[in-house]
Coordinates of C-alpha atoms and ligand atoms in Angstrom, one line a residue:
M1 CA 0.0 0.0 0.0
D2 CA 1.1 3.5 -0.9
S3 CA 2.7 4.9 2.3
K4 CA 1.2 8.4 1.6
K5 CA -2.3 7.0 1.5
K6 CA -1.7 5.1 4.7
E7 CA -0.4 8.2 6.3
I8 CA -3.5 10.2 5.3
L9 CA -5.7 7.6 6.9
L10 CA -3.7 7.4 10.1
H11 CA -3.7 11.2 10.4
K12 CA -7.5 11.4 9.9
K13 CA -8.0 8.7 12.6
E14 CA -5.6 10.5 14.9
Q15 CA -7.5 13.7 14.5
A16 CA -10.8 11.9 15.1
L17 CA -9.5 10.4 18.3
L18 CA -8.6 13.9 19.6
G19 CA -12.3 15.0 19.5
G20 CA -12.5 18.7 20.4
G21 CA -8.9 18.8 21.5
A22 CA -6.7 18.4 24.5
D23 CA -8.0 21.5 26.3
R24 CA -11.6 20.5 26.1
I25 CA -10.7 17.0 27.1
H26 CA -9.0 18.5 30.2
K27 CA -12.1 20.6 30.9
Q28 CA -14.2 17.5 30.7
H29 CA -12.0 15.7 33.2
T30 CA -11.9 18.6 35.6
K31 CA -15.7 18.4 35.8
G32 CA -15.3 14.8 37.0
K33 CA -16.5 13.4 33.7
L34 CA -14.9 10.9 31.4
T35 CA -14.7 11.5 27.6
A36 CA -17.0 9.7 25.2
R37 CA -14.2 7.4 24.1
E38 CA -13.2 6.6 27.7
R39 CA -16.9 5.8 28.4
I40 CA -17.2 3.5 25.4
S41 CA -14.1 1.6 26.2
L42 CA -15.3 1.0 29.8
L43 CA -18.7 -0.1 28.5
M44 CA -17.6 -2.6 25.9
D45 CA -15.7 -5.8 26.4
P46 CA -11.9 -5.2 25.8
N47 CA -11.1 -4.7 22.1
S48 CA -14.6 -5.5 21.0
F49 CA -15.8 -2.0 19.9
E50 CA -16.0 -1.3 16.2
E51 CA -16.6 2.4 15.4
V52 CA -19.0 3.3 12.6
G53 CA -18.8 6.7 11.0
M54 CA -15.6 7.9 12.6
L55 CA -14.9 10.4 9.8
V56 CA -18.4 11.9 9.4
T57 CA -18.5 15.7 9.5
H58 CA -21.4 18.1 9.6
R59 CA -22.7 19.8 6.4
S60 CA -23.6 23.3 7.8
Y61 CA -22.1 26.5 6.5
D62 CA -23.7 29.3 8.5
F63 CA -21.9 31.1 11.3
G64 CA -18.5 30.0 10.1
M65 CA -19.3 26.4 10.6
N66 CA -17.7 25.6 7.3
D67 CA -14.3 26.1 8.9
Q68 CA -15.1 24.1 12.0
K69 CA -15.4 20.5 11.1
I70 CA -14.4 17.8 13.6
Y71 CA -14.4 14.2 12.6
G72 CA -17.2 12.3 14.2
D73 CA -19.3 15.4 14.7
G74 CA -19.7 15.1 18.4
V75 CA -20.9 11.5 18.7
I76 CA -19.1 8.1 18.7
T77 CA -21.2 5.3 17.3
G78 CA -20.7 1.7 16.8
Y79 CA -21.1 -1.9 18.1
G80 CA -19.2 -4.3 20.3
T81 CA -19.9 -6.9 22.9
I82 CA -20.9 -6.6 26.6
H83 CA -20.5 -9.9 28.6
G84 CA -19.9 -11.5 25.2
R85 CA -23.2 -10.3 23.7
L86 CA -23.7 -7.9 20.8
V87 CA -24.7 -4.3 21.8
Y88 CA -24.9 -1.1 19.8
A89 CA -23.9 2.1 21.4
F90 CA -23.5 5.8 20.9
A91 CA -21.7 8.3 23.2
Q92 CA -22.1 12.0 22.7
D93 CA -18.8 13.8 22.8
F94 CA -19.2 17.0 24.8
T95 CA -15.7 18.2 23.7
V96 CA -17.1 18.7 20.1
F97 CA -19.6 21.5 19.9
G98 CA -20.8 20.6 23.4
G99 CA -22.0 17.2 22.1
S100 CA -24.8 19.2 20.4
L101 CA -26.9 17.3 17.9
S102 CA -26.5 18.2 14.3
E103 CA -28.2 16.6 11.3
T104 CA -25.2 14.3 10.7
H105 CA -24.8 13.6 14.4
A106 CA -28.5 12.4 14.4
E107 CA -27.9 10.4 11.2
K108 CA -25.1 8.5 12.9
I109 CA -27.3 7.6 15.8
C110 CA -30.1 6.5 13.5
K111 CA -27.7 4.4 11.5
I112 CA -26.7 2.3 14.5
M113 CA -30.3 2.1 15.7
D114 CA -31.4 0.8 12.4
L115 CA -28.6 -1.8 12.5
A116 CA -29.7 -2.7 16.1
M117 CA -33.3 -3.3 15.0
E118 CA -32.3 -5.3 12.0
N119 CA -29.9 -7.5 14.0
G120 CA -32.0 -7.7 17.2
A121 CA -29.6 -6.3 19.8
P122 CA -29.9 -3.6 22.5
V123 CA -28.9 0.0 22.1
V124 CA -27.1 1.9 24.8
G125 CA -27.0 5.7 24.6
L126 CA -24.5 7.7 26.6
N127 CA -25.9 11.2 26.6
D128 CA -23.8 14.3 27.2
S129 CA -25.1 17.2 25.1
G130 CA -25.9 20.8 24.9
G131 CA -29.0 19.9 22.9
A132 CA -29.9 21.0 19.4
R133 CA -26.9 22.3 17.4
I134 CA -27.9 25.9 17.5
Q135 CA -26.1 26.8 14.2
E136 CA -28.3 24.3 12.4
G137 CA -31.8 25.2 13.3
V138 CA -34.6 23.0 12.0
N139 CA -32.1 20.4 10.6
S140 CA -31.2 19.6 14.1
L141 CA -34.8 19.4 15.3
G142 CA -35.5 17.0 12.4
G143 CA -32.6 14.9 13.5
Y144 CA -34.1 14.6 17.0
A145 CA -37.4 13.6 15.6
D146 CA -35.8 10.9 13.5
I147 CA -34.3 9.5 16.7
F148 CA -37.6 9.7 18.7
Y149 CA -39.3 7.9 15.9
R150 CA -36.8 5.1 15.9
N151 CA -36.9 4.9 19.7
T152 CA -40.6 4.4 19.5
L153 CA -40.4 1.7 16.8
A154 CA -37.7 -0.1 18.7
S155 CA -39.7 0.0 22.0
G156 CA -40.6 -3.5 23.0
F157 CA -38.5 -4.9 20.2
I158 CA -34.9 -4.4 21.5
P159 CA -33.9 -3.1 25.0
Q160 CA -32.9 0.6 24.9
I161 CA -30.9 2.1 27.8
S162 CA -30.0 5.8 28.2
A163 CA -27.3 7.0 30.5
I164 CA -27.4 10.7 31.2
M165 CA -23.8 11.7 31.8
G166 CA -24.0 15.5 31.4
P167 CA -26.6 18.0 30.3
C168 CA -29.8 16.8 28.6
A169 CA -32.3 19.6 28.1
G170 CA -35.2 20.7 26.0
G171 CA -36.8 18.3 23.6
A172 CA -33.6 16.2 23.8
V173 CA -35.0 14.6 27.0
Y174 CA -37.6 12.8 25.0
S175 CA -35.3 10.2 23.4
P176 CA -34.2 8.9 26.8
A177 CA -37.8 9.1 28.0
I178 CA -39.0 6.7 25.3
T179 CA -36.2 4.2 26.1
D180 CA -36.6 1.5 28.7
F181 CA -34.2 2.7 31.4
I182 CA -32.6 6.0 32.3
L183 CA -29.5 6.2 34.5
M184 CA -28.2 9.5 35.8
V185 CA -24.8 10.4 37.3
K186 CA -24.8 12.4 40.6
D187 CA -23.7 16.0 40.4
T188 CA -22.7 16.0 36.7
S189 CA -26.0 15.3 34.9
Y190 CA -29.4 17.0 34.7
M191 CA -32.5 16.6 32.6
F192 CA -35.3 19.2 32.1
V193 CA -37.6 20.4 29.4
T194 CA -37.0 24.0 30.3
G195 CA -34.0 25.1 32.3
P196 CA -33.8 27.4 35.4
N197 CA -33.7 30.6 33.4
V198 CA -36.9 29.9 31.5
V199 CA -38.5 28.8 34.7
K200 CA -37.6 32.1 36.3
T201 CA -39.0 34.1 33.4
V202 CA -42.2 32.2 33.1
T203 CA -43.0 31.4 36.8
N204 CA -40.7 33.7 38.6
E205 CA -39.4 30.7 40.6
D206 CA -35.8 30.6 41.6
I207 CA -34.4 27.1 41.3
T208 CA -31.0 25.5 40.6
A209 CA -30.4 23.1 37.7
E210 CA -29.7 20.4 40.3
E211 CA -33.0 20.9 42.2
L212 CA -35.0 21.2 39.0
G213 CA -33.6 18.2 37.2
G214 CA -30.6 16.7 39.0
T215 CA -30.1 13.1 39.8
S216 CA -31.8 13.2 43.2
S217 CA -34.8 15.1 41.8
H218 CA -35.4 12.5 39.1
S219 CA -34.5 9.4 41.1
Q220 CA -36.6 10.4 44.1
E221 CA -39.3 12.8 43.1
S222 CA -40.3 12.4 39.4
G223 CA -39.2 8.8 38.9
V224 CA -37.9 9.8 35.5
A225 CA -34.5 8.2 36.4
H226 CA -34.4 4.5 37.1
L227 CA -31.0 4.4 38.6
A228 CA -28.6 7.0 40.2
A229 CA -24.9 6.5 39.8
L230 CA -22.2 8.0 41.9
H231 CA -19.9 8.7 39.0
D232 CA -19.2 7.7 35.4
V233 CA -17.6 4.4 36.2
D234 CA -20.4 3.4 38.5
C235 CA -22.9 4.4 35.9
I236 CA -21.4 2.2 33.2
E237 CA -21.0 -0.7 35.6
K238 CA -24.7 -0.4 36.3
V239 CA -25.6 -0.4 32.6
K240 CA -23.6 -3.6 32.1
N241 CA -25.2 -5.2 35.1
L242 CA -28.6 -4.3 34.0
L243 CA -28.0 -5.7 30.5
S244 CA -27.0 -9.0 32.1
Y245 CA -30.7 -9.6 33.1
L246 CA -32.1 -8.8 29.7
P247 CA -32.4 -10.7 26.5
Q248 CA -31.2 -9.4 23.1
N249 CA -34.7 -8.7 21.8
C250 CA -38.3 -9.6 22.2
N251 CA -38.0 -13.0 20.4
E252 CA -35.3 -14.3 22.8
K253 CA -35.0 -15.1 26.5
T254 CA -32.2 -13.9 28.7
P255 CA -29.5 -16.6 28.7
P256 CA -29.3 -18.3 32.1
I257 CA -26.0 -18.3 34.0
P258 CA -24.7 -21.6 35.4
Y259 CA -26.4 -22.6 38.6
E260 CA -25.6 -25.2 41.3
I261 CA -28.5 -26.6 43.3
E262 CA -28.2 -25.4 46.9
G263 CA -29.1 -28.5 49.0
D264 CA -32.8 -28.9 49.3
E265 CA -33.3 -25.2 48.5
S266 CA -35.1 -24.6 51.7
R267 CA -34.5 -21.2 53.3
S268 CA -35.4 -21.3 57.0
G269 CA -34.4 -17.6 57.4
L270 CA -37.7 -16.8 55.7
D271 CA -39.7 -18.3 58.6
T272 CA -38.9 -15.5 61.0
I273 CA -39.5 -12.4 58.9
I274 CA -43.2 -11.8 59.4
P275 CA -43.8 -9.9 62.7
A276 CA -46.1 -11.2 65.4
T277 CA -48.6 -8.3 65.0
T278 CA -50.1 -7.6 61.6
T279 CA -49.7 -3.9 61.7
Q280 CA -45.9 -4.1 62.4
P281 CA -43.8 -3.3 59.3
Y282 CA -41.0 -5.5 57.9
D283 CA -38.7 -5.2 55.0
I284 CA -40.0 -7.1 52.0
K285 CA -36.5 -6.9 50.5
E286 CA -35.5 -9.5 53.2
V287 CA -38.0 -11.9 51.7
I288 CA -36.6 -11.2 48.2
A289 CA -33.0 -11.5 49.1
G290 CA -33.7 -14.6 51.2
T291 CA -35.4 -16.3 48.2
V292 CA -33.5 -15.5 45.0
D293 CA -30.0 -16.6 44.0
R294 CA -27.7 -15.0 46.6
G295 CA -26.7 -11.4 45.8
S296 CA -28.6 -11.4 42.5
F297 CA -31.4 -8.8 43.3
F298 CA -30.9 -5.7 41.2
E299 CA -33.3 -3.0 42.3
I300 CA -34.7 -0.5 39.8
Q301 CA -36.0 2.9 41.0
P302 CA -34.9 2.2 44.6
A303 CA -35.5 5.8 45.8
F304 CA -38.8 6.5 44.1
A305 CA -42.3 5.3 45.3
Q306 CA -40.7 3.1 47.9
N307 CA -44.0 1.5 48.8
I308 CA -43.5 -0.8 45.8
I309 CA -40.2 -2.5 45.0
I310 CA -39.3 -3.5 41.5
G311 CA -36.2 -5.1 40.1
F312 CA -34.5 -8.1 38.5
A313 CA -33.0 -11.1 40.1
R314 CA -32.0 -14.6 39.2
L315 CA -33.7 -17.8 40.3
G316 CA -31.7 -20.9 39.5
G317 CA -29.5 -18.8 37.2
R318 CA -32.5 -17.5 35.2
S319 CA -33.6 -13.9 35.1
I320 CA -36.9 -12.9 36.7
G321 CA -38.6 -9.6 37.3
I322 CA -39.9 -8.8 40.8
V323 CA -42.8 -6.6 41.9
A324 CA -43.4 -6.4 45.6
N325 CA -45.4 -4.3 48.0
Q326 CA -43.2 -2.8 50.7
P327 CA -44.8 -2.9 54.1
A328 CA -41.8 -1.0 55.5
H329 CA -42.9 2.1 53.5
L330 CA -46.4 3.6 53.9
A331 CA -47.5 0.1 54.9
G332 CA -47.1 -1.0 51.3
V333 CA -50.2 0.9 50.1
L334 CA -50.8 1.3 46.4
D335 CA -50.9 5.0 45.3
V336 CA -50.4 6.9 42.1
N337 CA -46.6 6.7 41.9
S338 CA -46.3 3.1 43.0
S339 CA -48.9 2.0 40.5
K340 CA -47.1 3.8 37.6
K341 CA -43.8 2.4 38.7
G342 CA -45.1 -1.1 38.9
A343 CA -47.1 -1.0 35.7
R344 CA -44.2 0.2 33.5
F345 CA -41.9 -2.5 34.9
V346 CA -44.5 -5.3 34.4
R347 CA -44.8 -4.1 30.8
F348 CA -41.1 -4.1 30.3
C349 CA -40.8 -7.7 31.6
D350 CA -43.6 -8.8 29.4
C351 CA -42.1 -7.2 26.3
F352 CA -38.9 -9.1 26.9
N353 CA -40.0 -12.6 28.1
I354 CA -38.9 -12.0 31.7
P355 CA -41.1 -14.1 34.1
L356 CA -42.7 -12.2 37.0
W357 CA -42.6 -13.0 40.7
V358 CA -45.1 -10.8 42.6
L359 CA -44.9 -10.4 46.4
V360 CA -48.2 -9.2 47.9
D361 CA -48.6 -7.4 51.3
V362 CA -50.9 -4.6 50.5
P363 CA -53.5 -2.9 52.8
G364 CA -55.3 -1.4 49.7
F365 CA -55.2 1.9 47.8
L366 CA -54.2 5.2 49.5
P367 CA -57.3 7.2 50.2
G368 CA -57.5 11.0 49.9
K369 CA -58.2 14.1 47.7
D370 CA -54.5 14.2 46.6
Q371 CA -54.7 10.7 45.2
E372 CA -58.1 11.1 43.6
W373 CA -57.1 14.4 42.0
N374 CA -54.0 12.9 40.7
A375 CA -56.0 10.1 39.1
I376 CA -55.4 7.1 41.3
I377 CA -58.3 5.6 39.3
T378 CA -56.5 5.9 36.0
N379 CA -53.1 5.1 37.5
G380 CA -54.2 2.1 39.6
A381 CA -55.8 0.8 36.4
K382 CA -52.5 0.9 34.7
L383 CA -51.1 -1.7 37.0
L384 CA -54.2 -3.8 36.7
F385 CA -54.1 -3.5 32.9
A386 CA -50.3 -4.3 32.8
F387 CA -50.7 -7.5 34.9
S388 CA -53.9 -8.6 33.0
E389 CA -52.1 -8.2 29.7
A390 CA -48.8 -9.9 30.6
T391 CA -48.4 -13.3 29.0
V392 CA -45.0 -14.2 30.6
P393 CA -45.0 -16.8 33.4
R394 CA -46.4 -15.1 36.5
I395 CA -46.3 -16.3 40.1
S396 CA -47.7 -14.5 43.1
L397 CA -46.9 -15.0 46.8
I398 CA -49.1 -13.4 49.4
T399 CA -47.0 -12.9 52.5
R400 CA -49.5 -11.1 54.6
K401 CA -52.3 -8.6 53.6
A402 CA -54.1 -8.8 50.3
Y403 CA -57.1 -6.4 50.9
G404 CA -59.7 -5.0 48.7
G405 CA -59.2 -4.0 45.1
A406 CA -55.5 -4.3 45.6
Y407 CA -55.9 -8.0 46.1
D408 CA -57.3 -8.2 42.5
V409 CA -54.7 -5.8 41.1
M410 CA -51.6 -7.5 42.5
N411 CA -51.4 -10.3 40.1
S412 CA -54.4 -12.3 41.4
K413 CA -55.4 -15.6 39.9
H414 CA -58.4 -13.8 38.3
I415 CA -56.3 -11.6 36.1
G416 CA -54.2 -14.4 34.7
S417 CA -51.6 -15.3 37.2
D418 CA -50.3 -18.8 36.7
L419 CA -49.5 -19.9 40.3
N420 CA -50.6 -18.2 43.5
F421 CA -49.0 -19.1 46.8
A422 CA -49.7 -17.7 50.2
W423 CA -47.9 -18.0 53.5
P424 CA -50.0 -19.1 56.5
S425 CA -49.7 -15.4 57.6
G426 CA -51.7 -14.4 54.6
E427 CA -54.9 -12.3 55.2
I428 CA -57.2 -12.1 52.1
A429 CA -60.3 -10.1 52.6
V430 CA -62.2 -7.0 51.5
M431 CA -60.5 -5.0 54.3
G432 CA -58.9 -5.3 57.8
A433 CA -60.9 -6.9 60.6
K434 CA -61.4 -3.7 62.5
G435 CA -62.6 -1.5 59.6
A436 CA -64.8 -4.3 58.4
S437 CA -66.4 -4.9 61.8
E438 CA -67.0 -1.1 62.3
I439 CA -69.0 -1.0 59.1
I440 CA -71.0 -4.2 59.1
F441 CA -71.7 -4.4 62.9
R442 CA -72.3 -0.6 63.5
R443 CA -75.7 -1.1 65.0
E444 CA -74.6 -3.9 67.4
I445 CA -71.6 -1.9 68.5
E446 CA -73.7 1.2 69.2
A447 CA -76.3 -0.8 71.1
A448 CA -73.7 -2.6 73.3
D449 CA -73.1 -1.7 76.9
N450 CA -69.4 -1.6 76.2
P451 CA -68.9 -0.6 72.5
D452 CA -65.1 -1.0 72.7
E453 CA -65.4 -4.5 74.1
K454 CA -68.0 -5.4 71.6
L455 CA -65.9 -4.1 68.7
K456 CA -62.9 -6.2 69.9
E457 CA -65.1 -9.3 70.1
L458 CA -66.6 -8.8 66.6
E459 CA -63.2 -7.9 65.2
A460 CA -61.7 -11.2 66.5
D461 CA -64.6 -13.1 65.1
Y462 CA -64.2 -11.4 61.7
A463 CA -60.4 -12.1 61.8
D464 CA -61.1 -15.7 62.6
K465 CA -63.3 -15.9 59.5
F466 CA -61.3 -13.9 57.0
A467 CA -57.8 -12.9 58.2
H468 CA -56.2 -16.1 56.7
P469 CA -55.6 -17.6 53.3
Y470 CA -57.8 -20.6 53.6
R471 CA -61.1 -19.1 52.3
A472 CA -59.2 -18.2 49.1
A473 CA -57.4 -21.6 49.1
E474 CA -60.8 -23.4 49.3
R475 CA -62.0 -21.5 46.2
G476 CA -58.7 -22.3 44.4
F477 CA -57.8 -18.6 44.2
I478 CA -54.7 -19.6 46.1
D479 CA -53.1 -22.8 44.6
E480 CA -51.1 -23.7 47.7
V481 CA -50.5 -22.3 51.2
I482 CA -46.7 -22.9 51.8
L483 CA -44.3 -22.5 54.6
P484 CA -42.0 -19.5 54.1
K485 CA -38.9 -21.7 54.0
E486 CA -40.4 -23.6 51.0
T487 CA -40.7 -20.5 48.9
R488 CA -37.5 -20.8 46.9
S489 CA -38.1 -24.4 46.0
K490 CA -41.7 -23.8 45.1
L491 CA -40.7 -20.9 42.8
L492 CA -37.9 -22.9 41.2
K493 CA -40.3 -25.7 40.3
G494 CA -43.1 -23.3 39.4
F495 CA -41.0 -21.3 36.9
A496 CA -39.5 -24.5 35.5
M497 CA -43.0 -25.8 34.9
L498 CA -44.0 -22.5 33.2
S499 CA -40.8 -22.2 31.1
H500 CA -42.5 -23.1 27.8
K501 CA -45.7 -21.1 28.5
K502 CA -47.3 -19.9 25.4
K503 CA -50.3 -17.6 25.8
K504 CA -51.7 -15.3 23.1
L505 CA -53.9 -12.3 23.7
P506 CA -56.9 -11.8 21.4
K507 CA -55.7 -10.6 18.0
K508 CA -56.0 -6.8 17.7
K509 CA -54.0 -3.7 16.7
H510 CA -53.1 -2.9 20.3
G511 CA -54.8 -2.4 23.6
N512 CA -55.6 1.0 25.1
I513 CA -53.8 1.0 28.4
P514 CA -55.2 3.9 30.6
L515 CA -52.3 6.3 30.1
Ligands
HXC1 C1 -23.9 24.4 19.5 C2 -23.1 24.3 21.6 C3 -24.3 24.0 22.1 C4 -25.4 23.9 21.2 C5 -23.0 24.1 23.8 N1 -22.2 24.4 22.7 N2 -24.2 23.9 23.5 N3 -22.8 24.5 20.3 N4 -25.1 24.1 19.9 N5 -26.6 23.7 21.6 C6 -20.8 24.6 22.6 C7 -20.4 25.9 23.3 O1 -20.5 26.9 22.3 C8 -19.0 25.6 23.7 O2 -18.2 25.7 22.5 C9 -19.0 24.1 24.0 O3 -20.2 23.6 23.4 C10 -19.1 23.9 25.5 O4 -20.2 24.7 26.0 P1 -20.0 25.6 27.3 O5 -21.1 26.5 27.4 O6 -18.6 26.2 27.4 O7 -20.1 24.5 28.5 P2 -20.7 24.6 29.9 O8 -20.3 25.8 30.6 O9 -20.4 23.3 30.5 O10 -22.3 24.7 29.6 C11 -23.0 23.6 29.0 C12 -24.4 24.0 28.6 C13 -24.3 25.3 27.8 C14 -25.2 24.3 29.9 C15 -25.0 22.9 27.9 O11 -23.4 25.1 26.7 C16 -25.6 25.6 27.2 O12 -26.5 26.2 27.9 N6 -25.8 25.4 25.9 C17 -27.0 25.7 25.2 C18 -28.1 24.8 25.5 C19 -29.3 25.0 24.7 O13 -30.0 26.0 24.8 N7 -29.5 24.1 23.8 C20 -30.6 24.1 22.9 C21 -31.7 23.5 23.7 S1 -33.2 23.4 22.8 P3 -16.6 26.1 22.6 O14 -16.2 26.2 21.2 O15 -16.5 27.3 23.4 O16 -16.0 24.9 23.3 C22 -33.1 21.9 22.3 C23 -34.2 21.5 21.5 C24 -34.3 20.1 21.2 O17 -32.2 21.1 22.5 C25 -35.5 19.9 20.5 C26 -35.8 18.5 20.2 C27 -37.2 18.3 19.7

């Protein structure tokens, strides 16, 4: 090969690797951020990343842009492997025009998204961008829309993960919002539709970027972020860990990891978790951790709507999704946020063939004007709809309370669950014994010489009749009442029995989930 031609190529590649130059790379590092290339090399298995479109440049001429062309145009795109499996990725390069999105930058992202769709593999986006390339106007806006459109078509077909590792503002937030999971990095990332200056102008509210759309705001208050990372390295580790629970696309299952049988699989530690009195809280995560493969629980949205717990785990090496009421927070009640959180997760698992284990200890729906005005009706219905529609293997375990409408909603037999277990501590009724007695025995209580005594007596009678799982077991709504220590073994056998489950919903264009 002609050495001059080789030199030209090497020079171009060298330039591309420099991005926006040493000074801007230094600035990126002083902010505590890695560069796009450093992030990609941490994300992908060593030497597996192949870059696509390294020498692409923008096509704009206005504002002197003609003289400012940088190879790659602010985004690194390509494919590689993570834990040996094919993944497509893009990483916005803040050192090049602030990672802003030009027409060509968008084309590069669209190209790898199209490849990912055609080859059925996940897409990971590492976002770090000042938004629309201001010098390009509508060309940039069109580029965003091209990405949003692809995000939507890819939804439910391949897993899409967005890591926000810098600014993400304006309409740019909508690509991550359509993807399946959003991770944010503490202190260095933020997301908002309109920034603090616009907020000040429109509403006269003084607010910092961090408070408006920082990692804590979105992981605790809005629920927009699914995971919060301490720094870039932590964020990328979390992306890789998350991917390990997911299949490549909706036509595949997550490959199991090797699993060794643990004796008779009984877990006696589970026998002592439920407190003596039914109003006493306990941490449902102890039940989860005590049942699944050791150390395998990977919680999603841990700081948002903590009255419901969601996450992935492995059972006998196989990936499962978990939805659990959390009695340690607001008594595990269902409200607007927990219903939305649960519903979206159930739908994700159903899209990607991940079986569901649902743990139930729920006193009902949260009453009040705040809940009603924020549409607990519509939002509670989301969770009901999501479970009803899910065709993946579904197993429920009632650990304690399953009251009222929440009993039906939380993956009851009636809405298509495959196996329903209860512990002997299960209480399945329309409501708690005290509330129920106060309503149905009001006249007797009022007429009694000692109303308090009478209430206690009637309450005990009601509890005897209903505060247990046996009425439901007699009807077959509960398939088996099991000892806590048997839980793991029952789940292993149950999911194995359901592993070839094939269930089809009535043929239609699509359902109309109460959004
Ligand atoms: C072109 C941009 C840019 C943009 C930043 N830069 N944003 N270039 N278009 N949108 C350039 C800067 O000129 C600068 O170039 C370099 O990137 C780094 O920016 P700094 O301002 O020095 O960095 P920093 O102080 O960290 O501030 C980052 C920032 C700020 C907060 C993101 O740059 C900023 O406010 N940018 C504009 C954000 C914005 O309004 N975007 C449009 C939003 S509307 P040099 O050469 O000096 O290094 C939108 C609509 C999307 O995105 C609609 C989709 C439907």
